[in-house]
Structure formats: structure tokens, C-alpha cells
Amino acid sequence: MTAFPENFLWGTATAAYQVEGAWAEDGRGPSIWDTFSHTPGLVAGGDTGDAACDHYHRLDEDLGILTALGVGAYRFSISWPRVRPGGRGPLNQAGVDFYDRLIDGLLARDIAPVATLYHWDLPQELEEAGGWPERDTALRFAEYAHLMGERFGDRVRTWITLNEPWCSAYLGYASGVHAPARTEPAAALAAVHHLNLGHGLAVQALRAVADPAAQLSVTLNLHHVRGVSEGDADAVRRVDAVANRAFLGPMLEGAYPDDLIADTASVTDWSFVRDGDTATACQPLDMLGVNYYNPTLVRQWGGGGGRQSADGHQDGTASPWIGCEDVEFVRQPGPYTEMGWNIDESGLTELLLRLRRDHPDTPLMITENGAAFADAVDADGRVRDERRVDYLHRHLSAVAEAIEAGADVRGYFVWSLMDNFEWAHGYAKRFGIVRVDRDTMERTWKDSAFWYRDVVAANALPAASAAAGHDG
Ligand code: PNW
């Protein structure tokens, strides 16, 4: 038995576009992900989020699942284009009503709502005005944060401004594998800045209107970067700068790292950063959200015959790794999940301890961790996902180890409550602890859901030998 601290917050996570569906109902406007998924060839299998998991219409059933899991918190995101179509102008009351029902439903069941304001679904009209590379998007985001704080700030006590701005900026605007599918490195760095600025402005807006006891936070997909050998320290430094310190610097320390500015000098002069912006980005935070899936392994590119961009981008397609042209991303030893991501929980312990060292006053929360597997379904419908149980067990042990060593980790959210729209991979990649039948939308608890319910109830991990336990 590995016990967790008293009051440790156990939860599951989802995001609006990945689960809600109802993409054109009740006044919702289009987002960049509707545009992306409706463009042939961009999402595997031609999948879209039009119906997703139909969560919009199955709210009560899904609240029932959360209740039965016994979780203390549920992390969801508010769809900006559902509550404020177009990103400007009046609120869409029907959209607001949906989140009222969700929040009130959670509170009635003693489940704390953890609301993410931006999980990648930028209103399409704001992209047409330039998107995150434009400063105006940060200002519109702050307005939206203010409006949400006014509506829900009496009941939501934990807010997350942005989910994984790394993905929004670099996958959206540099490699183009996410919406809005642009491949413009300079624009991606401008997006980095306006996401940082938007975060700071949103925190200010929420502080002004939300419950004074509210916990304000941001979720980053920090990369735990390792070099193949000691000689690869500069490669590690570059990747750490563009992936981690590009956000941690302004948000937690009020400045961009000098090495990041230098490494990217051939791409941009950073003139979009105005006086006072990084001070605005650096608002006191009550918590830092960390999403962790796997570590990153790099080495100095030594091929001599040319440069290599990034993992999966050796074929001349655009890289998300700006300023890392001399870095080679090394395929790591397995085992792997269905995403091709290697399973190595030691990176999570090390990452949490690095954060404790560098930012000792900032409490941490694991806002996502989980794994995609092609789960086998028995004839009787039982889903034996022992690899997911093993993955979760390993990573929770890694969290416990970090806590033991002094990291202030307040909670853990499994990604994901249910199988959902896995962005450019569509529905083929299943991260849920609850299975969703794509034809009937029926929800079925996987073995991992029963296992997680028991972990939550015990506030402790079972001994490793019992890791694959389940209900009959
Ligand atoms: C995160 N990468 O996305 C998101 O927050 C979730 O919405 C998503 O479903 C989950 O992780 C699983 O992918 C990521 O390429 C997407 O490094 C891509 C990357 C990382 C995180």
C-alpha cells in the first residue's frame, strides 16, 4: 500500500471538443477544430468532433459515472465558441446553461469542478482575424475569462486558464498537425507570447471577479528532457528552453530566458513583446498544472550531412521544434502505448522534483496522465485493459515517490474519463477508463475504471502485485 496525503484530490479529465459533440446546436459557433476536422485528410479516418461522445446530451449519465467512481474532482473545459460564439459580443445563454447544469450537477454530487478556459477550441472568427499570433486574441481571451468568472466564479473554485499552450502554439502554428494547421515558425513564437500574455490577463480578470478563495492555475505539458550522453547538454538546454522555459519563464519569473531569444533569433526578433507584457504574464498562481505522458530523449545532431528537425519530422515536413534544428529526437526504448509514446514513469518523478527545486513555492497538480491502448473487449463486454492499469499504477507510484521526496503535489487527474476524439488521431486512439461504443455511444467501465475507483476510495495504491485487480 502506498498512501497519498490527506485531502489529495483525485479526478478525471476531459476537454469540450473531445467529448461534447453538439457542434452546431443551441447557438454554438465554429471553432478552429471544427474547421480542421472538416478539412479532408487532416484527421485520421475522417473523424470529426461533430458528435464526439455526445456528452452534451448525456450529461446526467456521465455525472452518474463520476459519482460511482467516487472522484473528488472533475476537470472539464468550457467551449469558448459555445458560450461566446465568434469570440466577441454577447454570451450565448444556451451555452452558459449547459455549464451551469454541469457545475451544479457536480456540486450536488460533492465533486469539485475544475474548469479549463481554453482547451484549444479557438472561435474560428478569431483565427480569421489572425489567431494567437495576434495580440488581440489575448485581449479577447481575457474578456472571455472575465465573463466566465462572473457567471461561474461563485461555484468554480479551481480555474485553469490554458491547457498546454505548447500544443496550441507549436502544433497549431509551426508543425500544423493541430488546428489551425499553419506552418509559420515566426507566427508560432508570436502565439507563444500571446498565450502567455492571455494567461496573465485572464488570471487578473478572474482574481477580480471569482471567489476570493479560488485557486488559479495553468496547465503545461512540460517536457522532461534527457540527453543521450553528457555531450548532449546543449541539445537538452535548447529543447528545455523552447518547450518549458518559454512558458515557465514569463508565467513564473516574469521574463523570457535569454537563451530562448538567442536560439530563435533567425526566426523572430520578438518585437511583439511590449514593455510590461512579461510582468503581466507573471501573475501569482495558486498551483501549476502538469500534464505528463512520457519523457523526451535528444542528442546533438552529428550527421554532418544536414540538419534534422524532430521526431516524426525527418521527412522534410514542418517541425514544431523552433531553434532546435541541430537537435535529434531519439526514439526511446519501449514499451510503448498505442500513441507510440514510451512508458517511463521515472520522468514524472524527476520532472516534479525539478519543479520543486526551481519553483519551490508553487504547489503542483497532475492535470493529465494516462495511456491509449487498443483495449480488448471480451464476449461478455468486459474490457480487460491491464496495460492501462499498469501504466496508471506506475505513474501514481512515481507521483508518490516525488511527494515522499518533498514535492507538493495536490492532486491527480486521469486522462481520460472516457474514450474520446483524440485530435488528429480521431477516435482510433482510446485513452478512457470508460469505453465509449462509437455506434451506440454506450459507456462501459473498463477494468481500469474499477481499479481507479478502488484507489480513490482507499486514497492509496494497492501493492503492485494487485495492480491488475478488477471487479467481475
Ligand atoms: C494532451 N504531443 O495532448 C491534451 O491535453 C489532451 O487533450 C490529449 O487528449 C492528451 O494529451 C493525449 O494526447 C497532447 O504531441 C497532444 O507531444 C500532443 C502532444 C502532447 C499532448
CSV table of C-alpha atoms and ligand atoms in Angstrom, one decimal:
chain,number,residue,atom,x,y,z
A,1,MET,CA,0.0,0.0,0.0
A,2,THR,CA,1.2,3.4,-1.0
A,3,ALA,CA,-0.8,6.1,0.8
A,4,PHE,CA,-1.4,9.6,-0.5
A,5,PRO,CA,-1.6,12.7,1.6
A,6,GLU,CA,-4.9,13.6,3.3
A,7,ASN,CA,-7.0,15.8,1.1
A,8,PHE,CA,-5.2,14.6,-2.1
A,9,LEU,CA,-7.6,15.4,-4.9
A,10,TRP,CA,-8.5,12.5,-7.2
A,11,GLY,CA,-10.1,13.3,-10.5
A,12,THR,CA,-10.6,12.5,-14.2
A,13,ALA,CA,-10.3,14.9,-17.1
A,14,THR,CA,-11.9,15.7,-20.4
A,15,ALA,CA,-12.0,18.6,-22.9
A,16,ALA,CA,-15.0,20.2,-24.5
A,17,TYR,CA,-14.2,19.5,-28.2
A,18,GLN,CA,-13.2,15.9,-27.4
A,19,VAL,CA,-16.4,14.9,-25.7
A,20,GLU,CA,-19.3,17.3,-26.1
A,21,GLY,CA,-20.4,16.9,-29.7
A,22,ALA,CA,-23.5,19.1,-30.5
A,23,TRP,CA,-21.1,21.1,-32.5
A,24,ALA,CA,-23.8,23.2,-34.2
A,25,GLU,CA,-26.5,23.2,-31.6
A,26,ASP,CA,-28.0,25.8,-29.3
A,27,GLY,CA,-26.1,28.7,-30.9
A,28,ARG,CA,-22.6,27.3,-30.7
A,29,GLY,CA,-20.2,28.9,-33.2
A,30,PRO,CA,-17.5,27.1,-35.1
A,31,SER,CA,-14.0,26.7,-33.7
A,32,ILE,CA,-10.7,26.1,-35.4
A,33,TRP,CA,-11.1,22.4,-34.6
A,34,ASP,CA,-14.4,22.2,-36.5
A,35,THR,CA,-12.6,23.8,-39.4
A,36,PHE,CA,-9.7,21.4,-39.0
A,37,SER,CA,-11.7,18.2,-38.7
A,38,HIS,CA,-14.0,19.1,-41.5
A,39,THR,CA,-11.0,19.5,-43.8
A,40,PRO,CA,-10.5,16.2,-45.6
A,41,GLY,CA,-7.2,14.5,-44.9
A,42,LEU,CA,-6.3,16.2,-41.6
A,43,VAL,CA,-7.8,13.8,-39.1
A,44,ALA,CA,-7.3,10.0,-39.2
A,45,GLY,CA,-10.3,8.2,-40.6
A,46,GLY,CA,-12.0,11.5,-41.4
A,47,ASP,CA,-13.3,11.7,-37.9
A,48,THR,CA,-14.7,14.9,-36.5
A,49,GLY,CA,-15.9,16.1,-33.1
A,50,ASP,CA,-19.4,16.8,-34.5
A,51,ALA,CA,-20.9,14.1,-32.2
A,52,ALA,CA,-17.8,13.3,-30.1
A,53,CYS,CA,-19.1,11.3,-27.1
A,54,ASP,CA,-22.4,13.1,-27.2
A,55,HIS,CA,-21.6,14.3,-23.7
A,56,TYR,CA,-23.7,17.4,-24.3
A,57,HIS,CA,-26.8,15.2,-24.4
A,58,ARG,CA,-25.6,12.6,-21.9
A,59,LEU,CA,-24.6,14.9,-19.1
A,60,ASP,CA,-26.6,13.1,-16.4
A,61,GLU,CA,-25.3,9.7,-17.3
A,62,ASP,CA,-21.7,11.0,-17.3
A,63,LEU,CA,-22.3,12.7,-13.9
A,64,GLY,CA,-23.5,9.3,-12.7
A,65,ILE,CA,-20.3,7.7,-13.8
A,66,LEU,CA,-18.2,10.3,-11.9
A,67,THR,CA,-20.3,9.7,-8.8
A,68,ALA,CA,-19.8,6.0,-9.0
A,69,LEU,CA,-16.1,6.4,-9.5
A,70,GLY,CA,-16.1,8.4,-6.2
A,71,VAL,CA,-13.7,11.1,-7.6
A,72,GLY,CA,-13.4,14.3,-5.6
A,73,ALA,CA,-13.0,16.5,-8.8
A,74,TYR,CA,-13.7,16.6,-12.5
A,75,ARG,CA,-11.6,18.6,-14.9
A,76,PHE,CA,-13.5,19.8,-17.9
A,77,SER,CA,-13.1,22.6,-20.3
A,78,ILE,CA,-15.5,25.4,-21.3
A,79,SER,CA,-16.0,25.7,-25.0
A,80,TRP,CA,-15.4,29.3,-25.8
A,81,PRO,CA,-17.4,29.2,-29.1
A,82,ARG,CA,-20.3,27.6,-27.3
A,83,VAL,CA,-20.6,30.4,-24.7
A,84,ARG,CA,-19.4,33.3,-26.8
A,85,PRO,CA,-19.7,32.4,-30.5
A,86,GLY,CA,-17.2,34.3,-32.6
A,87,GLY,CA,-15.2,35.2,-29.6
A,88,ARG,CA,-16.7,38.6,-29.2
A,89,GLY,CA,-20.1,40.1,-28.3
A,90,PRO,CA,-22.8,38.8,-26.1
A,91,LEU,CA,-22.9,35.5,-24.4
A,92,ASN,CA,-24.9,32.6,-25.8
A,93,GLN,CA,-27.3,31.8,-23.0
A,94,ALA,CA,-28.0,28.2,-24.1
A,95,GLY,CA,-24.2,27.5,-23.9
A,96,VAL,CA,-23.9,29.1,-20.5
A,97,ASP,CA,-26.9,27.0,-19.3
A,98,PHE,CA,-25.1,23.8,-20.3
A,99,TYR,CA,-22.1,24.7,-18.0
A,100,ASP,CA,-24.5,25.8,-15.2
A,101,ARG,CA,-26.0,22.3,-15.4
A,102,LEU,CA,-22.6,20.7,-15.4
A,103,ILE,CA,-21.2,22.7,-12.5
A,104,ASP,CA,-24.4,22.5,-10.4
A,105,GLY,CA,-24.6,18.8,-11.1
A,106,LEU,CA,-21.0,18.3,-9.9
A,107,LEU,CA,-21.6,20.3,-6.8
A,108,ALA,CA,-24.7,18.4,-6.0
A,109,ARG,CA,-22.6,15.2,-6.1
A,110,ASP,CA,-19.8,16.7,-4.0
A,111,ILE,CA,-17.4,16.7,-6.9
A,112,ALA,CA,-15.3,19.8,-7.3
A,113,PRO,CA,-15.5,21.4,-10.7
A,114,VAL,CA,-12.1,22.2,-12.2
A,115,ALA,CA,-12.7,24.4,-15.2
A,116,THR,CA,-10.2,24.9,-18.0
A,117,LEU,CA,-11.0,28.0,-20.0
A,118,TYR,CA,-9.1,27.1,-23.2
A,119,HIS,CA,-8.5,23.6,-24.4
A,120,TRP,CA,-7.7,24.5,-28.0
A,121,ASP,CA,-11.1,25.4,-29.4
A,122,LEU,CA,-10.5,29.0,-30.6
A,123,PRO,CA,-13.5,30.6,-32.1
A,124,GLN,CA,-13.0,30.4,-35.9
A,125,GLU,CA,-13.7,34.2,-36.3
A,126,LEU,CA,-10.7,35.0,-34.0
A,127,GLU,CA,-8.5,32.8,-36.2
A,128,GLU,CA,-9.7,34.6,-39.2
A,129,ALA,CA,-8.6,37.8,-37.5
A,130,GLY,CA,-5.1,36.3,-37.1
A,131,GLY,CA,-5.5,33.9,-34.2
A,132,TRP,CA,-3.0,33.6,-31.4
A,133,PRO,CA,-0.1,35.3,-33.3
A,134,GLU,CA,-2.3,38.5,-32.9
A,135,ARG,CA,-2.2,40.4,-29.7
A,136,ASP,CA,-6.0,41.0,-29.9
A,137,THR,CA,-6.6,37.3,-29.3
A,138,ALA,CA,-5.0,37.6,-25.8
A,139,LEU,CA,-7.3,40.6,-25.1
A,140,ARG,CA,-10.4,38.7,-26.2
A,141,PHE,CA,-9.3,35.7,-24.1
A,142,ALA,CA,-9.1,38.0,-21.1
A,143,GLU,CA,-12.7,39.3,-21.7
A,144,TYR,CA,-13.9,35.7,-22.0
A,145,ALA,CA,-12.2,34.8,-18.7
A,146,HIS,CA,-13.8,37.8,-17.1
A,147,LEU,CA,-17.3,36.7,-18.3
A,148,MET,CA,-16.8,33.1,-17.2
A,149,GLY,CA,-15.6,34.3,-13.8
A,150,GLU,CA,-18.7,36.5,-13.4
A,151,ARG,CA,-21.0,33.6,-14.4
A,152,PHE,CA,-19.4,30.7,-12.6
A,153,GLY,CA,-16.9,32.2,-10.2
A,154,ASP,CA,-19.3,31.8,-7.2
A,155,ARG,CA,-19.2,28.0,-7.7
A,156,VAL,CA,-16.0,27.1,-9.5
A,157,ARG,CA,-13.1,27.2,-7.0
A,158,THR,CA,-10.3,25.8,-9.3
A,159,TRP,CA,-9.6,27.5,-12.6
A,160,ILE,CA,-7.1,26.6,-15.3
A,161,THR,CA,-6.5,29.3,-17.9
A,162,LEU,CA,-4.9,27.4,-20.7
A,163,ASN,CA,-4.3,23.8,-21.4
A,164,GLU,CA,-0.9,23.0,-22.9
A,165,PRO,CA,-0.1,26.3,-24.7
A,166,TRP,CA,2.9,24.3,-26.2
A,167,CYS,CA,0.5,22.4,-28.3
A,168,SER,CA,-1.6,25.5,-29.2
A,169,ALA,CA,1.5,27.4,-30.4
A,170,TYR,CA,3.8,24.9,-31.9
A,171,LEU,CA,1.5,22.1,-33.2
A,172,GLY,CA,-1.1,24.7,-34.3
A,173,TYR,CA,1.2,27.3,-35.9
A,174,ALA,CA,4.6,25.6,-36.6
A,175,SER,CA,4.1,21.9,-37.4
A,176,GLY,CA,0.5,22.4,-38.4
A,177,VAL,CA,-0.6,19.0,-37.1
A,178,HIS,CA,-3.2,20.7,-34.9
A,179,ALA,CA,-5.7,23.4,-35.8
A,180,PRO,CA,-5.3,25.9,-37.3
A,181,ALA,CA,-2.8,23.9,-39.4
A,182,ARG,CA,-0.4,26.7,-40.1
A,183,THR,CA,3.3,26.2,-40.6
A,184,GLU,CA,4.8,29.6,-39.8
A,185,PRO,CA,7.5,29.4,-37.2
A,186,ALA,CA,7.6,33.2,-36.5
A,187,ALA,CA,3.8,33.2,-36.0
A,188,ALA,CA,4.2,30.3,-33.6
A,189,LEU,CA,6.6,32.3,-31.4
A,190,ALA,CA,4.2,35.2,-31.5
A,191,ALA,CA,1.5,32.7,-30.5
A,192,VAL,CA,3.7,31.6,-27.5
A,193,HIS,CA,3.8,35.2,-26.4
A,194,HIS,CA,0.2,36.0,-26.8
A,195,LEU,CA,-0.8,32.8,-25.0
A,196,ASN,CA,1.5,33.9,-22.1
A,197,LEU,CA,0.0,37.3,-22.1
A,198,GLY,CA,-3.5,36.0,-22.4
A,199,HIS,CA,-2.9,33.7,-19.4
A,200,GLY,CA,-1.7,36.6,-17.2
A,201,LEU,CA,-4.6,38.8,-18.3
A,202,ALA,CA,-7.1,36.0,-17.6
A,203,VAL,CA,-5.7,35.5,-14.1
A,204,GLN,CA,-6.1,39.2,-13.4
A,205,ALA,CA,-9.6,39.0,-14.7
A,206,LEU,CA,-10.5,36.0,-12.6
A,207,ARG,CA,-8.9,37.5,-9.5
A,208,ALA,CA,-11.2,40.5,-9.9
A,209,VAL,CA,-14.5,38.6,-10.1
A,210,ALA,CA,-14.2,35.0,-8.9
A,211,ASP,CA,-14.5,33.7,-5.3
A,212,PRO,CA,-11.5,35.1,-3.4
A,213,ALA,CA,-10.7,31.6,-2.3
A,214,ALA,CA,-10.5,30.4,-5.9
A,215,GLN,CA,-7.3,28.5,-6.9
A,216,LEU,CA,-5.9,29.9,-10.2
A,217,SER,CA,-3.7,27.8,-12.3
A,218,VAL,CA,-2.4,27.0,-15.8
A,219,THR,CA,-1.7,23.6,-17.3
A,220,LEU,CA,1.6,23.0,-19.1
A,221,ASN,CA,2.8,19.8,-20.9
A,222,LEU,CA,6.3,20.2,-19.6
A,223,HIS,CA,8.8,18.1,-21.3
A,224,HIS,CA,11.2,16.1,-19.2
A,225,VAL,CA,14.2,16.2,-21.5
A,226,ARG,CA,17.2,13.9,-21.3
A,227,GLY,CA,20.3,13.8,-23.3
A,228,VAL,CA,21.7,10.5,-24.7
A,229,SER,CA,25.1,11.4,-23.2
A,230,GLU,CA,26.6,14.2,-21.3
A,231,GLY,CA,27.9,15.7,-24.5
A,232,ASP,CA,24.2,16.4,-25.4
A,233,ALA,CA,23.7,19.1,-22.8
A,234,ASP,CA,23.2,21.9,-25.3
A,235,ALA,CA,20.5,19.9,-27.1
A,236,VAL,CA,18.8,19.4,-23.8
A,237,ARG,CA,19.1,23.1,-23.0
A,238,ARG,CA,17.6,24.2,-26.3
A,239,VAL,CA,14.6,21.8,-26.1
A,240,ASP,CA,14.0,22.8,-22.5
A,241,ALA,CA,14.0,26.5,-23.5
A,242,VAL,CA,11.5,26.3,-26.3
A,243,ALA,CA,9.3,23.7,-24.7
A,244,ASN,CA,9.3,24.6,-21.0
A,245,ARG,CA,11.0,27.8,-20.1
A,246,ALA,CA,9.2,29.7,-23.0
A,247,PHE,CA,6.2,29.4,-20.6
A,248,LEU,CA,7.7,28.9,-17.1
A,249,GLY,CA,9.9,32.0,-17.7
A,250,PRO,CA,7.2,34.6,-18.3
A,251,MET,CA,4.5,33.0,-16.2
A,252,LEU,CA,6.5,32.2,-13.1
A,253,GLU,CA,9.5,34.5,-13.3
A,254,GLY,CA,8.4,37.4,-15.4
A,255,ALA,CA,10.9,37.2,-18.3
A,256,TYR,CA,11.8,35.1,-21.3
A,257,PRO,CA,15.0,33.2,-21.0
A,258,ASP,CA,17.9,34.9,-22.8
A,259,ASP,CA,18.9,31.6,-24.4
A,260,LEU,CA,15.5,31.2,-26.0
A,261,ILE,CA,15.6,34.6,-27.5
A,262,ALA,CA,19.1,33.8,-28.9
A,263,ASP,CA,18.2,30.4,-30.2
A,264,THR,CA,15.3,31.7,-32.1
A,265,ALA,CA,16.9,35.0,-33.4
A,266,SER,CA,16.9,33.9,-37.0
A,267,VAL,CA,13.1,33.3,-36.8
A,268,THR,CA,11.9,36.4,-34.9
A,269,ASP,CA,13.2,39.5,-33.1
A,270,TRP,CA,10.5,39.1,-30.5
A,271,SER,CA,9.3,42.6,-31.2
A,272,PHE,CA,5.8,41.6,-30.4
A,273,VAL,CA,6.8,41.6,-26.7
A,274,ARG,CA,5.8,45.0,-25.4
A,275,ASP,CA,7.0,46.7,-22.2
A,276,GLY,CA,5.2,45.3,-19.2
A,277,ASP,CA,3.9,42.1,-21.0
A,278,THR,CA,6.1,39.6,-19.2
A,279,ALA,CA,5.2,41.3,-15.9
A,280,THR,CA,1.5,40.9,-16.8
A,281,ALA,CA,2.1,37.2,-17.7
A,282,CYS,CA,3.6,36.6,-14.3
A,283,GLN,CA,0.6,36.6,-12.0
A,284,PRO,CA,0.8,34.8,-8.7
A,285,LEU,CA,-0.5,31.3,-9.2
A,286,ASP,CA,-2.0,29.1,-6.6
A,287,MET,CA,-1.0,25.9,-8.4
A,288,LEU,CA,0.8,24.7,-11.5
A,289,GLY,CA,-1.0,22.0,-13.6
A,290,VAL,CA,1.3,19.4,-15.1
A,291,ASN,CA,0.4,17.0,-17.9
A,292,TYR,CA,2.8,14.1,-18.3
A,293,TYR,CA,2.8,11.2,-20.7
A,294,ASN,CA,6.5,10.4,-21.4
A,295,PRO,CA,10.0,11.8,-21.3
A,296,THR,CA,11.9,13.3,-24.3
A,297,LEU,CA,15.3,11.9,-25.4
A,298,VAL,CA,17.6,14.1,-27.5
A,299,ARG,CA,21.1,14.3,-28.8
A,300,GLN,CA,23.2,16.7,-30.7
A,301,TRP,CA,22.7,16.2,-34.4
A,302,GLY,CA,26.0,14.8,-35.6
A,303,GLY,CA,25.2,13.5,-39.1
A,304,GLY,CA,27.2,16.2,-40.8
A,305,GLY,CA,25.2,15.8,-44.0
A,306,GLY,CA,22.4,18.2,-42.9
A,307,ARG,CA,20.0,19.0,-40.3
A,308,GLN,CA,17.3,17.0,-38.7
A,309,SER,CA,14.2,18.5,-37.3
A,310,ALA,CA,12.1,16.5,-34.9
A,311,ASP,CA,10.6,13.2,-34.0
A,312,GLY,CA,8.4,12.2,-36.9
A,313,HIS,CA,9.5,15.2,-39.0
A,314,GLN,CA,12.7,13.8,-40.6
A,315,ASP,CA,10.8,13.7,-43.9
A,316,GLY,CA,11.1,17.4,-44.5
A,317,THR,CA,7.6,18.3,-43.1
A,318,ALA,CA,7.5,21.2,-40.7
A,319,SER,CA,8.9,20.8,-37.2
A,320,PRO,CA,7.4,22.2,-34.0
A,321,TRP,CA,10.9,22.5,-32.6
A,322,ILE,CA,11.9,26.0,-33.5
A,323,GLY,CA,15.6,26.8,-32.7
A,324,CYS,CA,16.3,23.1,-32.3
A,325,GLU,CA,17.5,22.4,-35.9
A,326,ASP,CA,20.7,20.8,-34.6
A,327,VAL,CA,18.8,18.5,-32.2
A,328,GLU,CA,17.9,15.0,-33.0
A,329,PHE,CA,14.9,13.5,-31.3
A,330,VAL,CA,15.8,9.9,-30.4
A,331,ARG,CA,13.3,7.1,-30.4
A,332,GLN,CA,13.3,5.8,-26.8
A,333,PRO,CA,13.3,2.2,-25.7
A,334,GLY,CA,9.8,0.7,-25.2
A,335,PRO,CA,7.4,-0.5,-24.1
A,336,TYR,CA,5.1,1.9,-25.9
A,337,THR,CA,1.5,3.0,-25.7
A,338,GLU,CA,-0.7,3.0,-28.8
A,339,MET,CA,0.4,6.6,-29.4
A,340,GLY,CA,4.0,5.3,-29.9
A,341,TRP,CA,4.9,7.1,-26.7
A,342,ASN,CA,7.3,5.2,-24.4
A,343,ILE,CA,6.3,4.3,-20.9
A,344,ASP,CA,8.7,5.6,-18.4
A,345,GLU,CA,7.3,6.9,-15.1
A,346,SER,CA,10.7,7.9,-13.8
A,347,GLY,CA,10.5,11.1,-15.9
A,348,LEU,CA,7.4,12.2,-13.9
A,349,THR,CA,9.2,11.9,-10.6
A,350,GLU,CA,12.2,13.8,-11.9
A,351,LEU,CA,10.0,16.5,-13.5
A,352,LEU,CA,8.1,17.0,-10.3
A,353,LEU,CA,11.3,17.3,-8.3
A,354,ARG,CA,12.8,19.7,-10.8
A,355,LEU,CA,9.7,21.9,-10.4
A,356,ARG,CA,10.1,21.7,-6.6
A,357,ARG,CA,13.7,22.8,-6.9
A,358,ASP,CA,13.1,25.6,-9.4
A,359,HIS,CA,9.7,26.9,-8.1
A,360,PRO,CA,9.5,25.7,-4.5
A,361,ASP,CA,6.6,27.9,-3.6
A,362,THR,CA,4.2,26.7,-6.4
A,363,PRO,CA,2.0,23.7,-5.5
A,364,LEU,CA,1.6,21.2,-8.3
A,365,MET,CA,-1.3,19.2,-9.6
A,366,ILE,CA,-1.1,16.4,-12.2
A,367,THR,CA,-3.9,17.6,-14.5
A,368,GLU,CA,-3.4,14.8,-17.1
A,369,ASN,CA,-1.8,11.4,-17.2
A,370,GLY,CA,-2.9,8.3,-19.0
A,371,ALA,CA,-2.4,6.0,-21.9
A,372,ALA,CA,-4.0,4.9,-25.2
A,373,PHE,CA,-4.3,1.2,-25.8
A,374,ALA,CA,-6.3,-0.9,-28.2
A,375,ASP,CA,-8.4,-2.4,-25.5
A,376,ALA,CA,-9.6,-6.0,-25.9
A,377,VAL,CA,-13.3,-6.5,-25.3
A,378,ASP,CA,-14.5,-9.9,-24.1
A,379,ALA,CA,-17.6,-11.6,-25.5
A,380,ASP,CA,-19.4,-10.6,-22.3
A,381,GLY,CA,-18.4,-7.0,-22.8
A,382,ARG,CA,-15.7,-6.8,-20.2
A,383,VAL,CA,-12.8,-4.6,-21.1
A,384,ARG,CA,-9.6,-6.0,-19.8
A,385,ASP,CA,-7.2,-3.1,-20.0
A,386,GLU,CA,-4.5,-4.4,-17.7
A,387,ARG,CA,-1.8,-2.4,-19.6
A,388,ARG,CA,-3.7,0.9,-18.7
A,389,VAL,CA,-3.9,-0.3,-15.0
A,390,ASP,CA,-0.2,-1.0,-15.1
A,391,TYR,CA,0.5,2.4,-16.6
A,392,LEU,CA,-1.6,4.3,-14.1
A,393,HIS,CA,-0.1,2.3,-11.2
A,394,ARG,CA,3.4,3.1,-12.3
A,395,HIS,CA,2.8,6.7,-12.7
A,396,LEU,CA,0.9,7.1,-9.4
A,397,SER,CA,3.8,5.4,-7.7
A,398,ALA,CA,6.1,7.9,-9.4
A,399,VAL,CA,3.9,10.7,-8.0
A,400,ALA,CA,4.0,9.2,-4.5
A,401,GLU,CA,7.8,9.0,-4.8
A,402,ALA,CA,8.0,12.7,-5.7
A,403,ILE,CA,5.7,13.6,-2.8
A,404,GLU,CA,7.9,11.5,-0.5
A,405,ALA,CA,10.9,13.4,-1.7
A,406,GLY,CA,9.2,16.7,-0.9
A,407,ALA,CA,7.2,17.8,-4.0
A,408,ASP,CA,4.0,19.5,-3.1
A,409,VAL,CA,1.6,17.6,-5.3
A,410,ARG,CA,-2.1,18.3,-4.5
A,411,GLY,CA,-4.0,16.1,-6.9
A,412,TYR,CA,-4.1,13.7,-9.9
A,413,PHE,CA,-6.4,13.6,-12.9
A,414,VAL,CA,-6.6,10.6,-15.2
A,415,TRP,CA,-6.7,11.3,-18.9
A,416,SER,CA,-9.3,10.5,-19.6
A,417,LEU,CA,-12.7,9.8,-18.1
A,418,MET,CA,-13.8,8.2,-21.4
A,419,ASP,CA,-12.6,7.3,-24.9
A,420,ASN,CA,-12.9,10.5,-27.0
A,421,PHE,CA,-11.8,12.5,-30.0
A,422,GLU,CA,-8.0,12.3,-29.9
A,423,TRP,CA,-7.4,15.3,-32.1
A,424,ALA,CA,-5.6,14.5,-35.4
A,425,HIS,CA,-5.8,10.8,-34.4
A,426,GLY,CA,-9.6,10.7,-34.3
A,427,TYR,CA,-11.4,8.1,-32.3
A,428,ALA,CA,-8.9,5.3,-33.0
A,429,LYS,CA,-6.8,6.2,-30.0
A,430,ARG,CA,-8.6,5.3,-26.8
A,431,PHE,CA,-7.4,7.0,-23.6
A,432,GLY,CA,-10.6,6.4,-21.5
A,433,ILE,CA,-11.0,4.4,-18.3
A,434,VAL,CA,-14.6,4.1,-19.6
A,435,ARG,CA,-15.1,2.7,-23.1
A,436,VAL,CA,-17.4,4.5,-25.5
A,437,ASP,CA,-19.0,2.5,-28.2
A,438,ARG,CA,-18.8,4.6,-31.4
A,439,ASP,CA,-22.1,3.3,-32.8
A,440,THR,CA,-24.3,3.3,-29.7
A,441,MET,CA,-22.4,5.8,-27.5
A,442,GLU,CA,-22.8,3.3,-24.8
A,443,ARG,CA,-20.4,3.7,-21.9
A,444,THR,CA,-18.7,0.6,-20.4
A,445,TRP,CA,-16.4,0.7,-17.4
A,446,LYS,CA,-13.1,-0.8,-18.2
A,447,ASP,CA,-11.1,-2.8,-15.6
A,448,SER,CA,-9.1,0.4,-15.1
A,449,ALA,CA,-12.2,2.3,-14.0
A,450,PHE,CA,-12.9,-0.3,-11.3
A,451,TRP,CA,-9.3,-0.2,-10.3
A,452,TYR,CA,-9.2,3.6,-10.1
A,453,ARG,CA,-12.4,3.7,-8.1
A,454,ASP,CA,-10.7,1.5,-5.5
A,455,VAL,CA,-7.6,3.6,-5.5
A,456,VAL,CA,-9.7,6.8,-4.9
A,457,ALA,CA,-11.7,5.1,-2.1
A,458,ALA,CA,-8.5,3.9,-0.4
A,459,ASN,CA,-6.6,7.1,-1.1
A,460,ALA,CA,-3.8,4.6,-1.7
A,461,LEU,CA,-2.3,2.4,-4.3
A,462,PRO,CA,-2.7,-1.4,-3.8
A,463,ALA,CA,0.5,-3.4,-3.7
A,464,ALA,CA,1.9,-3.8,-7.2
A,465,SER,CA,1.0,-7.5,-7.4
A,466,ALA,CA,-2.6,-6.5,-7.1
A,467,ALA,CA,-2.2,-3.9,-9.8
A,468,ALA,CA,-4.3,-5.8,-12.3
A,469,GLY,CA,-7.2,-6.2,-9.9
A,470,HIS,CA,-10.8,-5.8,-11.2
A,471,ASP,CA,-14.4,-6.4,-10.5
A,472,GLY,CA,-16.1,-9.4,-12.0
B,1,PNW,C1,-2.8,16.3,-24.4
B,1,PNW,N1,2.4,15.9,-28.2
B,1,PNW,O1,-2.5,16.5,-25.7
B,1,PNW,C2,-4.1,17.0,-24.3
B,1,PNW,O2,-4.3,17.9,-23.3
B,1,PNW,C3,-5.3,16.1,-24.4
B,1,PNW,O3,-6.4,16.9,-24.9
B,1,PNW,C4,-5.0,14.9,-25.2
B,1,PNW,O4,-6.1,14.1,-25.5
B,1,PNW,C5,-4.0,14.1,-24.4
B,1,PNW,O5,-2.8,14.9,-24.1
B,1,PNW,C6,-3.5,12.9,-25.1
B,1,PNW,O6,-2.8,13.2,-26.3
B,1,PNW,C7,-1.2,16.3,-26.3
B,1,PNW,O7,2.5,15.7,-29.4
B,1,PNW,C8,-1.2,16.1,-27.6
B,1,PNW,O8,3.5,15.9,-27.5
B,1,PNW,C9,0.0,16.0,-28.3
B,1,PNW,C10,1.2,16.0,-27.5
B,1,PNW,C11,1.2,16.2,-26.2
B,1,PNW,C12,-0.1,16.3,-25.5
